[in-house]
Amino acid sequence: MRNIIMAGNWKMNKDAESTLLFCKGLAEGIRDLSAGVKAIVAPPYPFLGLALEALKGSAAQVAAQNVSFNSDGAYTGEVSAPMLASLGIPYCIIGHSERRQYHGETDQTVLSRQIKLASSGITPIVCVGETLAERDAHKTAQVILTQLKGCFETITISDPQSVIIAYEPVWAIGTGRTATPEQAQEVHTLIRTWLAQRYGAAIASDLHILYGGSAKPDNIRKLLEQEDIDGALIGGASLTLEQYLPMLLTANELIKARNPK
Ligand code: PGA
């Protein structure tokens, strides 16, 4: 049984003060959230400690936005998986399209980062997604399957909660142009089918696949209603409580409707 994961990717936004304010407000705002909805926030590195502290005792969790594919040593500017683990960070986004576009990320480096996270017990949120040119050329399925094969090449999964996949069509990120629920569901089905072939039906049915790309309060319900969409990776709309909290509440309503007591 999958619950709903609502992960906020802050990207390179906010400062120390606004991180604290947001996290305190979030802790307050999710007090009555069902255990079936998991809120995750991914602040920039300098604010991870502040976010952890401010969210202590709340149900919200903290994620990093990237991790080094080395363990330690002379890698100026990098942050390792053991460092994140030593802070108690449970999740880390890897393979985001902005890192693929601006920072040389490839499926091979995503795989290397994933290996490091696994050995530190941190759950990766592995991002895949096609560009508009690839979609227009009817290459979406081919691109997604190639990314999955590359990012998971040597990865074994024995616990479906140990990995999260995020489908983020590049053309929908930060553009205001969301994939339709049907377009997203189609790719999520593709991903789950691939997972079943690669890791077996039990892993595939319990592993979370999030949608990302201009998810907002006014489109989140229809996305989350899709059978294979288990939550969202939210950029712009995760930056304010005015937008993020209503999205969590929508997820809460859907979970309650699924599991009426
Ligand atoms: P967006 O970003 O919600 O602002 O489109 C999503 C993401 O890049 O994770």
CSV table of C-alpha atoms and ligand atoms in Angstrom, one decimal:
chain,number,residue,atom,x,y,z
A,1,MET,CA,0.0,0.0,0.0
A,2,ARG,CA,1.4,3.3,-1.1
A,3,ASN,CA,0.9,6.5,0.9
A,4,ILE,CA,1.3,10.0,-0.7
A,5,ILE,CA,4.6,11.8,-0.7
A,6,MET,CA,4.6,15.6,-1.2
A,7,ALA,CA,8.2,16.7,-1.6
A,8,GLY,CA,9.1,20.4,-1.9
A,9,ASN,CA,12.2,21.1,-4.0
A,10,TRP,CA,13.3,24.6,-3.0
A,11,LYS,CA,16.2,24.6,-5.6
A,12,MET,CA,18.4,27.7,-4.9
A,13,ASN,CA,15.9,29.7,-3.0
A,14,LYS,CA,15.4,31.1,0.5
A,15,ASP,CA,17.8,32.2,3.2
A,16,ALA,CA,18.3,31.2,6.8
A,17,GLU,CA,15.5,33.4,8.2
A,18,SER,CA,12.9,32.4,5.6
A,19,THR,CA,13.9,28.7,6.0
A,20,LEU,CA,13.2,28.9,9.7
A,21,LEU,CA,9.9,30.8,9.3
A,22,PHE,CA,8.7,28.4,6.6
A,23,CYS,CA,9.6,25.3,8.6
A,24,LYS,CA,8.0,26.5,11.8
A,25,GLY,CA,4.8,27.3,9.9
A,26,LEU,CA,4.9,23.9,8.2
A,27,ALA,CA,5.3,22.1,11.5
A,28,GLU,CA,2.3,24.0,12.8
A,29,GLY,CA,0.3,23.6,9.6
A,30,ILE,CA,0.6,19.8,9.3
A,31,ARG,CA,-0.3,18.9,12.9
A,32,ASP,CA,-3.5,17.2,11.8
A,33,LEU,CA,-2.2,15.6,8.7
A,34,SER,CA,-2.9,11.9,8.4
A,35,ALA,CA,0.1,9.5,8.6
A,36,GLY,CA,-0.7,8.6,5.0
A,37,VAL,CA,0.7,11.9,3.7
A,38,LYS,CA,4.4,12.5,4.0
A,39,ALA,CA,5.7,16.1,3.7
A,40,ILE,CA,9.3,16.4,2.6
A,41,VAL,CA,11.2,19.7,2.2
A,42,ALA,CA,14.5,20.0,0.3
A,43,PRO,CA,16.3,23.2,1.3
A,44,PRO,CA,19.7,24.2,-0.1
A,45,TYR,CA,22.7,22.6,1.8
A,46,PRO,CA,23.4,25.6,4.2
A,47,PHE,CA,19.9,25.4,5.6
A,48,LEU,CA,19.6,21.6,6.1
A,49,GLY,CA,20.5,21.8,9.8
A,50,LEU,CA,18.1,24.7,10.4
A,51,ALA,CA,15.3,22.9,8.7
A,52,LEU,CA,16.0,19.7,10.7
A,53,GLU,CA,15.9,21.6,13.9
A,54,ALA,CA,12.8,23.6,13.1
A,55,LEU,CA,10.9,20.4,12.0
A,56,LYS,CA,12.0,18.2,14.9
A,57,GLY,CA,9.0,16.5,16.4
A,58,SER,CA,6.9,17.3,13.4
A,59,ALA,CA,5.9,14.7,10.7
A,60,ALA,CA,7.8,16.6,8.0
A,61,GLN,CA,11.1,15.2,6.8
A,62,VAL,CA,14.1,16.9,5.2
A,63,ALA,CA,15.9,16.1,1.9
A,64,ALA,CA,19.1,17.3,0.3
A,65,GLN,CA,19.0,18.3,-3.3
A,66,ASN,CA,22.2,16.5,-4.4
A,67,VAL,CA,25.1,14.5,-3.1
A,68,SER,CA,28.7,13.7,-4.1
A,69,PHE,CA,29.5,10.5,-5.8
A,70,ASN,CA,32.7,10.3,-3.7
A,71,SER,CA,32.8,9.4,-0.1
A,72,ASP,CA,35.3,11.9,1.3
A,73,GLY,CA,38.5,13.6,0.4
A,74,ALA,CA,39.8,16.4,-1.8
A,75,TYR,CA,36.6,17.4,-3.6
A,76,THR,CA,36.2,21.1,-2.9
A,77,GLY,CA,32.6,22.2,-2.7
A,78,GLU,CA,31.1,18.7,-2.5
A,79,VAL,CA,29.0,17.2,0.2
A,80,SER,CA,29.1,13.4,0.8
A,81,ALA,CA,26.4,10.9,1.7
A,82,PRO,CA,28.0,10.1,5.0
A,83,MET,CA,27.9,13.8,5.9
A,84,LEU,CA,24.2,14.0,5.1
A,85,ALA,CA,23.7,10.8,7.1
A,86,SER,CA,25.5,12.2,10.1
A,87,LEU,CA,23.0,15.1,10.1
A,88,GLY,CA,20.1,12.6,10.0
A,89,ILE,CA,19.0,13.5,6.5
A,90,PRO,CA,16.7,10.7,5.3
A,91,TYR,CA,16.2,11.7,1.6
A,92,CYS,CA,18.2,13.1,-1.3
A,93,ILE,CA,17.1,14.3,-4.7
A,94,ILE,CA,19.4,13.1,-7.5
A,95,GLY,CA,19.4,13.4,-11.3
A,96,HIS,CA,17.2,16.5,-11.4
A,97,SER,CA,17.0,17.9,-15.0
A,98,GLU,CA,18.5,21.1,-13.9
A,99,ARG,CA,21.6,19.2,-12.7
A,100,ARG,CA,21.6,17.3,-16.0
A,101,GLN,CA,21.3,20.5,-17.9
A,102,TYR,CA,23.7,22.8,-16.1
A,103,HIS,CA,26.0,20.6,-14.1
A,104,GLY,CA,26.9,17.7,-16.3
A,105,GLU,CA,24.7,15.1,-14.6
A,106,THR,CA,24.3,11.8,-16.5
A,107,ASP,CA,22.6,8.5,-15.8
A,108,GLN,CA,26.1,7.2,-14.9
A,109,THR,CA,26.7,9.9,-12.3
A,110,VAL,CA,23.1,9.4,-11.0
A,111,LEU,CA,23.9,5.7,-10.6
A,112,SER,CA,27.1,6.5,-8.7
A,113,ARG,CA,25.3,8.9,-6.4
A,114,GLN,CA,22.6,6.4,-5.8
A,115,ILE,CA,25.2,3.8,-4.7
A,116,LYS,CA,26.7,6.2,-2.2
A,117,LEU,CA,23.2,7.1,-0.8
A,118,ALA,CA,22.3,3.5,-0.5
A,119,SER,CA,25.4,2.7,1.5
A,120,SER,CA,24.6,5.6,3.9
A,121,GLY,CA,20.9,4.5,4.3
A,122,ILE,CA,19.5,7.6,2.6
A,123,THR,CA,16.5,7.2,0.3
A,124,PRO,CA,17.2,8.7,-3.2
A,125,ILE,CA,14.5,10.6,-5.1
A,126,VAL,CA,15.7,9.7,-8.6
A,127,CYS,CA,14.5,12.1,-11.3
A,128,VAL,CA,13.8,11.1,-14.9
A,129,GLY,CA,12.0,13.0,-17.6
A,130,GLU,CA,12.0,13.8,-21.3
A,131,THR,CA,12.5,17.2,-23.0
A,132,LEU,CA,9.9,18.8,-25.3
A,133,ALA,CA,11.9,17.9,-28.4
A,134,GLU,CA,12.0,14.2,-27.3
A,135,ARG,CA,8.3,14.2,-26.5
A,136,ASP,CA,7.5,15.8,-29.9
A,137,ALA,CA,9.6,13.2,-31.6
A,138,HIS,CA,7.6,10.5,-29.8
A,139,LYS,CA,10.7,9.4,-27.9
A,140,THR,CA,9.3,9.7,-24.4
A,141,ALA,CA,9.1,6.0,-23.6
A,142,GLN,CA,12.6,5.4,-25.1
A,143,VAL,CA,14.1,8.3,-23.1
A,144,ILE,CA,12.5,7.3,-19.8
A,145,LEU,CA,13.5,3.6,-20.2
A,146,THR,CA,17.1,4.5,-21.1
A,147,GLN,CA,17.3,6.8,-18.0
A,148,LEU,CA,15.9,4.1,-15.8
A,149,LYS,CA,18.2,1.4,-17.1
A,150,GLY,CA,21.2,3.7,-16.6
A,151,CYS,CA,20.3,5.1,-13.2
A,152,PHE,CA,19.5,1.7,-11.8
A,153,GLU,CA,22.0,-0.4,-13.7
A,154,THR,CA,23.6,-2.2,-10.7
A,155,ILE,CA,21.1,-1.3,-8.1
A,156,THR,CA,19.3,-4.0,-6.2
A,157,ILE,CA,16.1,-3.1,-4.4
A,158,SER,CA,14.9,-5.3,-1.5
A,159,ASP,CA,12.8,-2.7,0.2
A,160,PRO,CA,10.4,-0.6,-2.0
A,161,GLN,CA,10.5,2.2,0.6
A,162,SER,CA,14.3,2.6,0.0
A,163,VAL,CA,13.9,4.3,-3.4
A,164,ILE,CA,11.6,7.0,-4.8
A,165,ILE,CA,11.3,7.8,-8.5
A,166,ALA,CA,10.2,11.2,-9.7
A,167,TYR,CA,8.9,11.6,-13.3
A,168,GLU,CA,9.5,15.2,-14.2
A,169,PRO,CA,8.9,16.1,-17.9
A,170,VAL,CA,11.5,18.8,-18.5
A,171,TRP,CA,9.0,20.9,-20.5
A,172,ALA,CA,6.7,21.1,-17.5
A,173,ILE,CA,9.3,22.3,-15.0
A,174,GLY,CA,9.0,25.9,-14.0
A,175,THR,CA,7.0,26.6,-17.2
A,176,GLY,CA,3.5,26.7,-15.8
A,177,ARG,CA,2.7,24.0,-18.4
A,178,THR,CA,1.8,20.9,-16.4
A,179,ALA,CA,1.5,17.4,-18.0
A,180,THR,CA,-2.1,16.4,-18.2
A,181,PRO,CA,-3.0,13.8,-15.6
A,182,GLU,CA,-3.4,11.3,-18.4
A,183,GLN,CA,0.1,12.1,-19.9
A,184,ALA,CA,1.6,11.7,-16.5
A,185,GLN,CA,-0.2,8.5,-15.7
A,186,GLU,CA,0.9,7.0,-19.0
A,187,VAL,CA,4.6,7.5,-18.1
A,188,HIS,CA,4.0,6.4,-14.5
A,189,THR,CA,2.5,3.1,-15.8
A,190,LEU,CA,5.6,2.7,-18.0
A,191,ILE,CA,7.9,3.2,-15.0
A,192,ARG,CA,5.9,0.8,-12.8
A,193,THR,CA,5.9,-1.8,-15.6
A,194,TRP,CA,9.6,-1.5,-16.0
A,195,LEU,CA,10.0,-1.8,-12.2
A,196,ALA,CA,8.0,-5.0,-12.2
A,197,GLN,CA,10.1,-6.5,-14.9
A,198,ARG,CA,13.3,-5.5,-13.3
A,199,TYR,CA,12.5,-6.0,-9.6
A,200,GLY,CA,9.3,-8.0,-9.4
A,201,ALA,CA,5.7,-7.2,-8.9
A,202,ALA,CA,5.9,-6.7,-5.1
A,203,ILE,CA,8.6,-4.0,-5.3
A,204,ALA,CA,6.9,-2.3,-8.2
A,205,SER,CA,3.5,-2.1,-6.6
A,206,ASP,CA,4.9,-0.5,-3.3
A,207,LEU,CA,7.5,1.8,-4.7
A,208,HIS,CA,6.5,5.5,-4.9
A,209,ILE,CA,6.5,7.3,-8.2
A,210,LEU,CA,6.1,11.1,-7.9
A,211,TYR,CA,5.1,13.5,-10.6
A,212,GLY,CA,6.9,16.8,-10.9
A,213,GLY,CA,6.5,19.8,-13.2
A,214,SER,CA,4.4,22.9,-12.4
A,215,ALA,CA,2.3,21.0,-9.8
A,216,LYS,CA,0.1,23.6,-8.1
A,217,PRO,CA,-2.8,23.7,-5.7
A,218,ASP,CA,-5.3,23.9,-8.6
A,219,ASN,CA,-4.0,20.9,-10.5
A,220,ILE,CA,-2.7,18.6,-7.8
A,221,ARG,CA,-6.0,16.8,-7.1
A,222,LYS,CA,-6.4,15.4,-10.6
A,223,LEU,CA,-2.8,14.4,-10.7
A,224,LEU,CA,-2.9,12.6,-7.4
A,225,GLU,CA,-6.2,10.8,-8.4
A,226,GLN,CA,-4.3,8.9,-11.1
A,227,GLU,CA,-3.7,5.3,-10.1
A,228,ASP,CA,0.1,5.4,-10.4
A,229,ILE,CA,0.9,8.9,-9.2
A,230,ASP,CA,1.9,8.6,-5.6
A,231,GLY,CA,2.7,12.2,-4.8
A,232,ALA,CA,4.6,15.1,-6.2
A,233,LEU,CA,8.0,16.8,-6.4
A,234,ILE,CA,7.0,20.4,-6.2
A,235,GLY,CA,9.3,23.3,-7.1
A,236,GLY,CA,7.8,26.8,-7.3
A,237,ALA,CA,4.6,26.0,-5.4
A,238,SER,CA,6.6,24.5,-2.5
A,239,LEU,CA,8.2,27.8,-1.7
A,240,THR,CA,5.3,29.4,0.2
A,241,LEU,CA,3.0,27.9,2.8
A,242,GLU,CA,0.1,29.6,1.1
A,243,GLN,CA,0.6,27.1,-1.8
A,244,TYR,CA,2.3,24.1,-0.2
A,245,LEU,CA,-0.1,23.6,2.7
A,246,PRO,CA,-3.3,23.4,0.5
A,247,MET,CA,-1.5,20.8,-1.6
A,248,LEU,CA,-0.8,18.8,1.5
A,249,LEU,CA,-4.4,19.1,2.6
A,250,THR,CA,-5.6,17.9,-0.8
A,251,ALA,CA,-3.4,14.9,-0.5
A,252,ASN,CA,-4.8,14.4,3.0
A,253,GLU,CA,-8.4,14.4,1.7
A,254,LEU,CA,-7.5,11.9,-1.0
A,255,ILE,CA,-5.8,9.5,1.5
A,256,LYS,CA,-8.8,9.8,3.9
A,257,ALA,CA,-11.2,9.0,1.0
A,258,ARG,CA,-9.1,5.9,0.1
A,259,ASN,CA,-9.0,4.6,3.7
A,260,PRO,CA,-12.3,5.6,5.4
A,261,LYS,CA,-12.4,4.5,9.0
B,1,PGA,P1,8.2,23.3,-10.6
B,1,PGA,O1,9.6,22.4,-10.4
B,1,PGA,O2,7.1,22.7,-9.7
B,1,PGA,O3,8.6,24.7,-10.3
B,1,PGA,O4,7.9,23.1,-12.1
B,1,PGA,C1,9.5,21.0,-10.2
B,1,PGA,C2,10.9,20.5,-10.0
B,1,PGA,O5,11.8,20.9,-10.7
B,1,PGA,O6,11.2,19.6,-9.1
